[in-house]
PDB file of C-alpha atoms in Angstrom:
ATOM      1  CA  MET A   1       7.690 -16.481  -1.886  1.00  0.00           C
ATOM      2  CA  GLU A   2       6.663 -19.098  -4.407  1.00  0.00           C
ATOM      3  CA  ARG A   3       3.864 -18.170  -6.773  1.00  0.00           C
ATOM      4  CA  VAL A   4       1.943 -20.826  -8.670  1.00  0.00           C
ATOM      5  CA  PRO A   5       1.597 -19.880 -12.347  1.00  0.00           C
ATOM      6  CA  ILE A   6      -1.836 -19.775 -13.954  1.00  0.00           C
ATOM      7  CA  LEU A   7      -1.976 -20.722 -17.649  1.00  0.00           C
ATOM      8  CA  LYS A   8      -4.823 -19.681 -19.922  1.00  0.00           C
ATOM      9  CA  ILE A   9      -5.812 -22.203 -22.582  1.00  0.00           C
ATOM     10  CA  GLY A  10      -8.817 -21.109 -24.584  1.00  0.00           C
ATOM     11  CA  ASP A  11     -11.719 -20.648 -22.193  1.00  0.00           C
ATOM     12  CA  ILE A  12      -9.976 -22.416 -19.335  1.00  0.00           C
ATOM     13  CA  LEU A  13      -7.413 -21.556 -16.665  1.00  0.00           C
ATOM     14  CA  LEU A  14      -4.925 -24.291 -15.840  1.00  0.00           C
ATOM     15  CA  VAL A  15      -3.027 -24.509 -12.573  1.00  0.00           C
ATOM     16  CA  SER A  16      -0.420 -27.195 -12.013  1.00  0.00           C
ATOM     17  CA  ILE A  17       0.439 -27.508  -8.338  1.00  0.00           C
ATOM     18  CA  GLN A  18       3.981 -28.783  -7.870  1.00  0.00           C
ATOM     19  CA  VAL A  19       5.296 -27.081  -4.757  1.00  0.00           C
ATOM     20  CA  ASP A  20       4.360 -27.603  -1.144  1.00  0.00           C
ATOM     21  CA  MET A  21       1.620 -25.101  -0.390  1.00  0.00           C
ATOM     22  CA  SER A  22       2.258 -22.742   2.496  1.00  0.00           C
ATOM     23  CA  ASP A  23      -0.505 -20.528   3.906  1.00  0.00           C
ATOM     24  CA  GLN A  24       0.905 -17.609   1.937  1.00  0.00           C
ATOM     25  CA  THR A  25       1.188 -19.489  -1.348  1.00  0.00           C
ATOM     26  CA  ALA A  26      -2.346 -20.837  -1.006  1.00  0.00           C
ATOM     27  CA  LEU A  27      -3.818 -17.385  -0.285  1.00  0.00           C
ATOM     28  CA  GLN A  28      -1.856 -15.862  -3.149  1.00  0.00           C
ATOM     29  CA  LEU A  29      -3.085 -18.563  -5.533  1.00  0.00           C
ATOM     30  CA  GLN A  30      -6.704 -17.965  -4.505  1.00  0.00           C
ATOM     31  CA  GLU A  31      -6.328 -14.227  -5.073  1.00  0.00           C
ATOM     32  CA  ASP A  32      -4.505 -14.629  -8.396  1.00  0.00           C
ATOM     33  CA  LEU A  33      -7.068 -17.118  -9.635  1.00  0.00           C
ATOM     34  CA  ALA A  34     -10.026 -14.928  -8.711  1.00  0.00           C
ATOM     35  CA  GLU A  35      -8.410 -11.981 -10.490  1.00  0.00           C
ATOM     36  CA  ARG A  36      -7.606 -14.015 -13.603  1.00  0.00           C
ATOM     37  CA  ILE A  37     -11.126 -15.471 -13.793  1.00  0.00           C
ATOM     38  CA  VAL A  38     -12.568 -11.959 -13.762  1.00  0.00           C
ATOM     39  CA  ALA A  39      -9.929 -10.527 -16.133  1.00  0.00           C
ATOM     40  CA  THR A  40     -10.262 -13.301 -18.716  1.00  0.00           C
ATOM     41  CA  GLY A  41     -13.928 -14.201 -18.279  1.00  0.00           C
ATOM     42  CA  SER A  42     -12.947 -17.870 -18.086  1.00  0.00           C
ATOM     43  CA  HIS A  43     -15.634 -20.407 -17.315  1.00  0.00           C
ATOM     44  CA  GLY A  44     -13.423 -23.218 -16.134  1.00  0.00           C
ATOM     45  CA  VAL A  45     -10.506 -23.851 -13.784  1.00  0.00           C
ATOM     46  CA  ILE A  46      -8.477 -27.041 -13.982  1.00  0.00           C
ATOM     47  CA  ILE A  47      -6.184 -27.836 -11.076  1.00  0.00           C
ATOM     48  CA  ASP A  48      -3.606 -30.500 -11.827  1.00  0.00           C
ATOM     49  CA  ILE A  49      -2.232 -32.343  -8.793  1.00  0.00           C
ATOM     50  CA  THR A  50      -0.192 -35.020 -10.592  1.00  0.00           C
ATOM     51  CA  ALA A  51       2.899 -33.873  -8.735  1.00  0.00           C
ATOM     52  CA  LEU A  52       1.407 -34.155  -5.253  1.00  0.00           C
ATOM     53  CA  ASP A  53       2.313 -37.236  -3.231  1.00  0.00           C
ATOM     54  CA  ILE A  54      -0.102 -36.380  -0.455  1.00  0.00           C
ATOM     55  CA  VAL A  55      -3.233 -34.274  -0.193  1.00  0.00           C
ATOM     56  CA  ASP A  56      -3.750 -33.409   3.449  1.00  0.00           C
ATOM     57  CA  SER A  57      -6.659 -31.536   5.003  1.00  0.00           C
ATOM     58  CA  PHE A  58      -4.959 -28.181   4.335  1.00  0.00           C
ATOM     59  CA  VAL A  59      -4.647 -28.802   0.597  1.00  0.00           C
ATOM     60  CA  GLY A  60      -8.118 -30.352   0.540  1.00  0.00           C
ATOM     61  CA  ARG A  61      -9.566 -27.218   2.145  1.00  0.00           C
ATOM     62  CA  MET A  62      -7.646 -25.004  -0.291  1.00  0.00           C
ATOM     63  CA  LEU A  63      -9.103 -26.917  -3.249  1.00  0.00           C
ATOM     64  CA  SER A  64     -12.607 -26.569  -1.775  1.00  0.00           C
ATOM     65  CA  THR A  65     -12.115 -22.832  -1.237  1.00  0.00           C
ATOM     66  CA  ILE A  66     -10.877 -22.345  -4.802  1.00  0.00           C
ATOM     67  CA  ALA A  67     -13.887 -24.293  -6.102  1.00  0.00           C
ATOM     68  CA  SER A  68     -16.258 -22.122  -4.050  1.00  0.00           C
ATOM     69  CA  ILE A  69     -14.655 -18.846  -5.149  1.00  0.00           C
ATOM     70  CA  SER A  70     -14.703 -19.956  -8.793  1.00  0.00           C
ATOM     71  CA  LYS A  71     -18.339 -20.989  -8.536  1.00  0.00           C
ATOM     72  CA  VAL A  72     -19.299 -17.511  -7.305  1.00  0.00           C
ATOM     73  CA  LEU A  73     -17.431 -16.083 -10.299  1.00  0.00           C
ATOM     74  CA  ASP A  74     -19.328 -18.432 -12.651  1.00  0.00           C
ATOM     75  CA  ALA A  75     -16.427 -20.805 -13.306  1.00  0.00           C
ATOM     76  CA  GLU A  76     -16.419 -24.572 -12.901  1.00  0.00           C
ATOM     77  CA  THR A  77     -13.476 -26.176 -11.043  1.00  0.00           C
ATOM     78  CA  VAL A  78     -12.143 -29.628 -11.851  1.00  0.00           C
ATOM     79  CA  VAL A  79      -9.258 -31.323 -10.047  1.00  0.00           C
ATOM     80  CA  VAL A  80      -7.288 -33.657 -12.317  1.00  0.00           C
ATOM     81  CA  GLY A  81      -4.339 -36.032 -12.108  1.00  0.00           C
ATOM     82  CA  MET A  82      -4.986 -37.429  -8.655  1.00  0.00           C
ATOM     83  CA  ARG A  83      -2.775 -40.440  -7.988  1.00  0.00           C
ATOM     84  CA  PRO A  84      -4.405 -43.678  -6.875  1.00  0.00           C
ATOM     85  CA  ALA A  85      -2.455 -43.595  -3.598  1.00  0.00           C
ATOM     86  CA  VAL A  86      -3.681 -40.038  -2.923  1.00  0.00           C
ATOM     87  CA  ALA A  87      -7.290 -41.088  -3.478  1.00  0.00           C
ATOM     88  CA  ILE A  88      -6.869 -44.022  -1.095  1.00  0.00           C
ATOM     89  CA  THR A  89      -5.316 -41.831   1.586  1.00  0.00           C
ATOM     90  CA  LEU A  90      -8.071 -39.220   1.196  1.00  0.00           C
ATOM     91  CA  VAL A  91     -10.756 -41.812   1.824  1.00  0.00           C
ATOM     92  CA  GLU A  92      -8.854 -43.334   4.736  1.00  0.00           C
ATOM     93  CA  LEU A  93      -8.510 -39.888   6.295  1.00  0.00           C
ATOM     94  CA  GLY A  94     -12.219 -39.296   5.818  1.00  0.00           C
ATOM     95  CA  LEU A  95     -11.648 -36.245   3.591  1.00  0.00           C
ATOM     96  CA  SER A  96     -14.297 -36.270   0.895  1.00  0.00           C
ATOM     97  CA  LEU A  97     -13.388 -33.136  -1.108  1.00  0.00           C
ATOM     98  CA  ASN A  98     -16.936 -31.833  -0.920  1.00  0.00           C
ATOM     99  CA  GLY A  99     -18.179 -29.976  -3.960  1.00  0.00           C
ATOM    100  CA  ILE A 100     -15.053 -30.684  -5.988  1.00  0.00           C
ATOM    101  CA  ARG A 101     -15.346 -32.341  -9.368  1.00  0.00           C
ATOM    102  CA  THR A 102     -12.526 -34.607 -10.442  1.00  0.00           C
ATOM    103  CA  ALA A 103     -11.368 -36.021 -13.759  1.00  0.00           C
ATOM    104  CA  LEU A 104      -8.617 -38.431 -14.751  1.00  0.00           C
ATOM    105  CA  ASN A 105      -6.549 -35.993 -16.790  1.00  0.00           C
ATOM    106  CA  VAL A 106      -6.560 -32.487 -18.253  1.00  0.00           C
ATOM    107  CA  GLU A 107      -8.355 -33.525 -21.438  1.00  0.00           C
ATOM    108  CA  ARG A 108     -11.203 -35.211 -19.564  1.00  0.00           C
ATOM    109  CA  GLY A 109     -11.356 -32.187 -17.281  1.00  0.00           C
ATOM    110  CA  MET A 110     -11.800 -29.932 -20.301  1.00  0.00           C
ATOM    111  CA  GLU A 111     -14.569 -32.172 -21.612  1.00  0.00           C
ATOM    112  CA  LEU A 112     -16.282 -32.069 -18.217  1.00  0.00           C
ATOM    113  CA  ILE A 113     -16.157 -28.265 -18.134  1.00  0.00           C
ATOM    114  CA  ALA A 114     -17.406 -27.988 -21.717  1.00  0.00           C
ATOM    115  CA  ALA A 115     -20.278 -30.368 -20.918  1.00  0.00           C
ATOM    116  CA  ALA A 116     -21.229 -28.523 -17.728  1.00  0.00           C
ATOM    117  CA  ARG A 117     -21.094 -25.262 -19.644  1.00  0.00           C
ATOM    118  CA  ALA A 118     -23.289 -26.534 -22.487  1.00  0.00           C
ATOM    119  CA  ASP A 119     -25.706 -27.834 -19.874  1.00  0.00           C
ATOM    120  CA  ASP A 120     -25.863 -24.475 -18.073  1.00  0.00           C
ATOM    121  CA  LEU A 121     -26.387 -22.581 -21.317  1.00  0.00           C
ATOM    122  CA  GLY A 122     -29.051 -25.071 -22.346  1.00  0.00           C
ATOM    123  CA  HIS A 123     -30.908 -24.448 -19.114  1.00  0.00           C
ATOM    124  CA  SER A 124     -30.692 -20.670 -19.303  1.00  0.00           C
ATOM    125  CA  ASP A 125     -31.953 -20.813 -22.887  1.00  0.00           C
ATOM    126  CA  GLY A 126     -35.456 -21.365 -21.641  1.00  0.00           C
ATOM    127  CA  VAL A 127     -36.047 -24.863 -20.298  1.00  0.00           C
ATOM    128  CA  ASP A 128     -36.734 -24.128 -16.650  1.00  0.00           C
ATOM    129  CA  ASP A 129     -37.117 -27.388 -14.791  1.00  0.00           C
ATOM    130  CA  ALA A 130     -37.247 -27.307 -11.018  1.00  0.00           C
ATOM    131  CA  GLY A 131     -34.642 -24.729 -10.123  1.00  0.00           C
ATOM    132  CA  ASP A 132     -31.344 -26.406  -9.271  1.00  0.00           C
ATOM    133  CA  THR A 133     -29.060 -26.423 -12.315  1.00  0.00           C
ATOM    134  CA  ASP A 134     -25.883 -28.276 -11.368  1.00  0.00           C
ATOM    135  CA  VAL A 135     -26.148 -31.347  -9.244  1.00  0.00           C
ATOM    136  CA  GLU A 136     -24.933 -34.060 -11.649  1.00  0.00           C
ATOM    137  CA  THR A 137     -21.464 -35.041 -10.517  1.00  0.00           C
ATOM    138  CA  THR A 138     -20.865 -33.170  -7.281  1.00  0.00           C
ATOM    139  CA  ALA A 139     -20.289 -35.622  -4.443  1.00  0.00           C
ATOM    140  CA  SER A 140     -22.915 -35.738  -1.739  1.00  0.00           C
ATOM    141  CA  PRO A 141     -21.612 -35.290   1.808  1.00  0.00           C
TER     142      PRO A 141
ATOM    143  CA  MET B  12      13.237 -36.624  -5.964  1.00  0.00           C
ATOM    144  CA  GLU B  13      11.028 -34.041  -7.615  1.00  0.00           C
ATOM    145  CA  ARG B  14       9.420 -35.027 -10.877  1.00  0.00           C
ATOM    146  CA  VAL B  15       8.012 -32.421 -13.246  1.00  0.00           C
ATOM    147  CA  PRO B  16       4.533 -33.416 -14.449  1.00  0.00           C
ATOM    148  CA  ILE B  17       3.806 -33.590 -18.178  1.00  0.00           C
ATOM    149  CA  LEU B  18       0.239 -32.703 -19.206  1.00  0.00           C
ATOM    150  CA  LYS B  19      -1.276 -33.830 -22.493  1.00  0.00           C
ATOM    151  CA  ILE B  20      -3.649 -31.364 -24.145  1.00  0.00           C
ATOM    152  CA  GLY B  21      -4.868 -32.530 -27.519  1.00  0.00           C
ATOM    153  CA  ASP B  22      -1.848 -32.978 -29.744  1.00  0.00           C
ATOM    154  CA  ILE B  23       0.486 -31.144 -27.394  1.00  0.00           C
ATOM    155  CA  LEU B  24       2.476 -31.930 -24.273  1.00  0.00           C
ATOM    156  CA  LEU B  25       2.656 -29.150 -21.691  1.00  0.00           C
ATOM    157  CA  VAL B  26       5.367 -28.854 -19.065  1.00  0.00           C
ATOM    158  CA  SER B  27       5.249 -26.122 -16.454  1.00  0.00           C
ATOM    159  CA  ILE B  28       8.611 -25.740 -14.740  1.00  0.00           C
ATOM    160  CA  GLN B  29       8.189 -24.421 -11.207  1.00  0.00           C
ATOM    161  CA  VAL B  30      10.929 -26.044  -9.161  1.00  0.00           C
ATOM    162  CA  ASP B  31      14.659 -25.478  -9.235  1.00  0.00           C
ATOM    163  CA  MET B  32      16.069 -28.002 -11.650  1.00  0.00           C
ATOM    164  CA  SER B  33      18.748 -30.323 -10.303  1.00  0.00           C
ATOM    165  CA  ASP B  34      20.800 -32.529 -12.623  1.00  0.00           C
ATOM    166  CA  GLN B  35      18.610 -35.465 -11.655  1.00  0.00           C
ATOM    167  CA  THR B  36      15.309 -33.643 -12.209  1.00  0.00           C
ATOM    168  CA  ALA B  37      16.464 -32.337 -15.591  1.00  0.00           C
ATOM    169  CA  LEU B  38      17.573 -35.785 -16.783  1.00  0.00           C
ATOM    170  CA  GLN B  39      14.344 -37.339 -15.535  1.00  0.00           C
ATOM    171  CA  LEU B  40      12.291 -34.691 -17.351  1.00  0.00           C
ATOM    172  CA  GLN B  41      14.148 -35.314 -20.615  1.00  0.00           C
ATOM    173  CA  GLU B  42      13.558 -39.063 -20.316  1.00  0.00           C
ATOM    174  CA  ASP B  43       9.902 -38.698 -19.338  1.00  0.00           C
ATOM    175  CA  LEU B  44       9.264 -36.248 -22.183  1.00  0.00           C
ATOM    176  CA  ALA B  45      10.914 -38.467 -24.790  1.00  0.00           C
ATOM    177  CA  GLU B  46       8.827 -41.425 -23.589  1.00  0.00           C
ATOM    178  CA  ARG B  47       5.582 -39.435 -23.593  1.00  0.00           C
ATOM    179  CA  ILE B  48       6.229 -38.041 -27.090  1.00  0.00           C
ATOM    180  CA  VAL B  49       6.661 -41.559 -28.417  1.00  0.00           C
ATOM    181  CA  ALA B  50       3.749 -42.998 -26.407  1.00  0.00           C
ATOM    182  CA  THR B  51       1.273 -40.272 -27.394  1.00  0.00           C
ATOM    183  CA  GLY B  52       2.572 -39.402 -30.856  1.00  0.00           C
ATOM    184  CA  SER B  53       2.472 -35.717 -29.913  1.00  0.00           C
ATOM    185  CA  HIS B  54       3.816 -33.196 -32.377  1.00  0.00           C
ATOM    186  CA  GLY B  55       4.425 -30.333 -30.001  1.00  0.00           C
ATOM    187  CA  VAL B  56       5.989 -29.631 -26.610  1.00  0.00           C
ATOM    188  CA  ILE B  57       5.270 -26.409 -24.734  1.00  0.00           C
ATOM    189  CA  ILE B  58       7.534 -25.547 -21.829  1.00  0.00           C
ATOM    190  CA  ASP B  59       6.166 -22.855 -19.541  1.00  0.00           C
ATOM    191  CA  ILE B  60       8.756 -20.955 -17.512  1.00  0.00           C
ATOM    192  CA  THR B  61       6.479 -18.281 -16.002  1.00  0.00           C
ATOM    193  CA  ALA B  62       7.549 -19.351 -12.534  1.00  0.00           C
ATOM    194  CA  LEU B  63      11.294 -19.044 -13.168  1.00  0.00           C
ATOM    195  CA  ASP B  64      13.018 -15.926 -11.838  1.00  0.00           C
ATOM    196  CA  ILE B  65      16.287 -16.775 -13.517  1.00  0.00           C
ATOM    197  CA  VAL B  66      17.320 -18.912 -16.466  1.00  0.00           C
ATOM    198  CA  ASP B  67      21.002 -19.723 -16.083  1.00  0.00           C
ATOM    199  CA  SER B  68      23.213 -21.608 -18.515  1.00  0.00           C
ATOM    200  CA  PHE B  69      22.197 -24.940 -16.949  1.00  0.00           C
ATOM    201  CA  VAL B  70      18.491 -24.378 -17.550  1.00  0.00           C
ATOM    202  CA  GLY B  71      19.245 -22.890 -20.969  1.00  0.00           C
ATOM    203  CA  ARG B  72      21.173 -26.006 -21.933  1.00  0.00           C
ATOM    204  CA  MET B  73      18.399 -28.224 -20.605  1.00  0.00           C
ATOM    205  CA  LEU B  74      15.854 -26.385 -22.764  1.00  0.00           C
ATOM    206  CA  SER B  75      18.113 -26.765 -25.814  1.00  0.00           C
ATOM    207  CA  THR B  76      18.565 -30.478 -25.143  1.00  0.00           C
ATOM    208  CA  ILE B  77      14.821 -31.003 -24.788  1.00  0.00           C
ATOM    209  CA  ALA B  78      14.249 -29.118 -28.049  1.00  0.00           C
ATOM    210  CA  SER B  79      16.835 -31.287 -29.828  1.00  0.00           C
ATOM    211  CA  ILE B  80      15.420 -34.552 -28.484  1.00  0.00           C
ATOM    212  CA  SER B  81      11.875 -33.500 -29.422  1.00  0.00           C
ATOM    213  CA  LYS B  82      12.986 -32.512 -32.905  1.00  0.00           C
ATOM    214  CA  VAL B  83      14.455 -35.979 -33.483  1.00  0.00           C
ATOM    215  CA  LEU B  84      11.115 -37.422 -32.370  1.00  0.00           C
ATOM    216  CA  ASP B  85       9.267 -35.142 -34.807  1.00  0.00           C
ATOM    217  CA  ALA B  86       7.903 -32.740 -32.193  1.00  0.00           C
ATOM    218  CA  GLU B  87       8.258 -28.961 -32.146  1.00  0.00           C
ATOM    219  CA  THR B  88       9.326 -27.308 -28.873  1.00  0.00           C
ATOM    220  CA  VAL B  89       8.179 -23.837 -27.827  1.00  0.00           C
ATOM    221  CA  VAL B  90       9.223 -22.090 -24.622  1.00  0.00           C
ATOM    222  CA  VAL B  91       6.529 -19.760 -23.284  1.00  0.00           C
ATOM    223  CA  GLY B  92       6.004 -17.334 -20.422  1.00  0.00           C
ATOM    224  CA  MET B  93       9.498 -15.902 -20.244  1.00  0.00           C
ATOM    225  CA  ARG B  94       9.573 -12.852 -17.988  1.00  0.00           C
ATOM    226  CA  PRO B  95      11.018  -9.609 -19.351  1.00  0.00           C
ATOM    227  CA  ALA B  96      13.727  -9.651 -16.673  1.00  0.00           C
ATOM    228  CA  VAL B  97      14.714 -13.184 -17.643  1.00  0.00           C
ATOM    229  CA  ALA B  98      15.025 -12.197 -21.302  1.00  0.00           C
ATOM    230  CA  ILE B  99      17.204  -9.217 -20.377  1.00  0.00           C
ATOM    231  CA  THR B 100      19.462 -11.365 -18.183  1.00  0.00           C
ATOM    232  CA  LEU B 101      19.760 -14.011 -20.900  1.00  0.00           C
ATOM    233  CA  VAL B 102      20.984 -11.445 -23.407  1.00  0.00           C
ATOM    234  CA  GLU B 103      23.330  -9.857 -20.889  1.00  0.00           C
ATOM    235  CA  LEU B 104      24.803 -13.279 -20.117  1.00  0.00           C
ATOM    236  CA  GLY B 105      25.256 -13.919 -23.841  1.00  0.00           C
ATOM    237  CA  LEU B 106      22.997 -16.995 -23.760  1.00  0.00           C
ATOM    238  CA  SER B 107      21.015 -17.069 -26.979  1.00  0.00           C
ATOM    239  CA  LEU B 108      18.885 -20.222 -26.524  1.00  0.00           C
ATOM    240  CA  ASN B 109      19.921 -21.573 -29.895  1.00  0.00           C
ATOM    241  CA  GLY B 110      17.297 -23.505 -31.790  1.00  0.00           C
ATOM    242  CA  ILE B 111      14.566 -22.766 -29.272  1.00  0.00           C
ATOM    243  CA  ARG B 112      11.340 -21.145 -30.389  1.00  0.00           C
ATOM    244  CA  THR B 113       9.600 -18.860 -27.939  1.00  0.00           C
ATOM    245  CA  ALA B 114       6.086 -17.473 -27.632  1.00  0.00           C
ATOM    246  CA  LEU B 115       4.425 -15.059 -25.234  1.00  0.00           C
ATOM    247  CA  ASN B 116       1.983 -17.497 -23.670  1.00  0.00           C
ATOM    248  CA  VAL B 117       0.610 -21.014 -23.984  1.00  0.00           C
ATOM    249  CA  GLU B 118      -2.065 -20.039 -26.512  1.00  0.00           C
ATOM    250  CA  ARG B 119       0.417 -18.365 -28.848  1.00  0.00           C
ATOM    251  CA  GLY B 120       2.713 -21.359 -28.396  1.00  0.00           C
ATOM    252  CA  MET B 121      -0.090 -23.657 -29.520  1.00  0.00           C
ATOM    253  CA  GLU B 122      -0.721 -21.470 -32.560  1.00  0.00           C
ATOM    254  CA  LEU B 123       2.992 -21.557 -33.413  1.00  0.00           C
ATOM    255  CA  ILE B 124       3.074 -25.351 -33.200  1.00  0.00           C
ATOM    256  CA  ALA B 125      -0.101 -25.693 -35.273  1.00  0.00           C
ATOM    257  CA  ALA B 126       1.338 -23.346 -37.904  1.00  0.00           C
ATOM    258  CA  ALA B 127       4.693 -25.160 -38.027  1.00  0.00           C
ATOM    259  CA  ARG B 128       2.829 -28.449 -38.302  1.00  0.00           C
ATOM    260  CA  ALA B 129       0.608 -27.230 -41.144  1.00  0.00           C
ATOM    261  CA  ASP B 130       3.701 -25.917 -42.858  1.00  0.00           C
ATOM    262  CA  ASP B 131       5.526 -29.247 -42.535  1.00  0.00           C
ATOM    263  CA  LEU B 132       2.531 -31.195 -43.815  1.00  0.00           C
ATOM    264  CA  GLY B 133       2.157 -28.736 -46.678  1.00  0.00           C
ATOM    265  CA  HIS B 134       5.782 -29.299 -47.679  1.00  0.00           C
ATOM    266  CA  SER B 135       5.555 -33.071 -47.515  1.00  0.00           C
ATOM    267  CA  ASP B 136       2.354 -32.961 -49.585  1.00  0.00           C
ATOM    268  CA  GLY B 137       4.413 -32.293 -52.689  1.00  0.00           C
ATOM    269  CA  VAL B 138       5.634 -28.695 -52.904  1.00  0.00           C
ATOM    270  CA  ASP B 139       9.386 -29.229 -52.770  1.00  0.00           C
ATOM    271  CA  ASP B 140      11.173 -25.908 -52.691  1.00  0.00           C
ATOM    272  CA  ALA B 141      14.908 -25.870 -51.994  1.00  0.00           C
ATOM    273  CA  GLY B 142      15.293 -28.495 -49.291  1.00  0.00           C
ATOM    274  CA  ASP B 143      15.309 -26.881 -45.829  1.00  0.00           C
ATOM    275  CA  THR B 144      11.828 -27.010 -44.309  1.00  0.00           C
ATOM    276  CA  ASP B 145      11.944 -25.179 -40.991  1.00  0.00           C
ATOM    277  CA  VAL B 146      14.031 -22.074 -40.745  1.00  0.00           C
ATOM    278  CA  GLU B 147      11.385 -19.417 -40.109  1.00  0.00           C
ATOM    279  CA  THR B 148      11.817 -18.432 -36.491  1.00  0.00           C
ATOM    280  CA  THR B 149      14.869 -20.282 -35.231  1.00  0.00           C
ATOM    281  CA  ALA B 150      17.556 -17.844 -34.174  1.00  0.00           C
ATOM    282  CA  SER B 151      20.780 -17.913 -36.126  1.00  0.00           C
ATOM    283  CA  PRO B 152      23.908 -18.526 -34.049  1.00  0.00           C
TER     284      PRO B 152
END
């Protein structure tokens, strides 16, 4: 069985998806990621999909699930490296990747996570305005 | 044809090898890497082989070639994430990965590249001691 490696870079976990995801591989990746987030105390997960020619509903759902799991474990998920053709196909298929943040490349993804983090910390430092803390860039349904 | 994605993180290019390398894929990776080094002016290449169960002489040679090409383009190459079993097999096969630096994980690899870089810059700043500038960790044949 293939296993997608998870790389730790500073405060962030980086996953580069290059193989076709089977049910097993996807489940394993979710488990591994959850474990690594807890073990390392990381606050960000970057998923690179540069190598993917297509993102179908299965992969889309997997990305959403990973984002949800990470969120519960206090980590922000950003999907990076989406090809233009993939984005077009996603929209044509009506898949909107709900709740998933995207960035052009790994560096921008890191900036996004750092910004979201600074924002969260800023809020918890005392300024308590109206409850909801992270609605900036998440896509609305 | 598979194409291995190259991720840019700050001053470093990161390649995570997850698929079996064919002749074509290996050649393509070497070309892509050389182009990206020149285009981005990167001074370090980190090759992650966490996902590889075996490193045979073909992959070993590919890693050496990449290291040589990078060196000519003024970039340091570090191979990270080698599994214990892979290291044992390499030694048993008598493959010594000549001229390739290794580190335990991506973070240590980045430190190694930063240190080598600082060292190089230090040398070129004026202190000229005995010619050879980078012999610290390269294995002798």
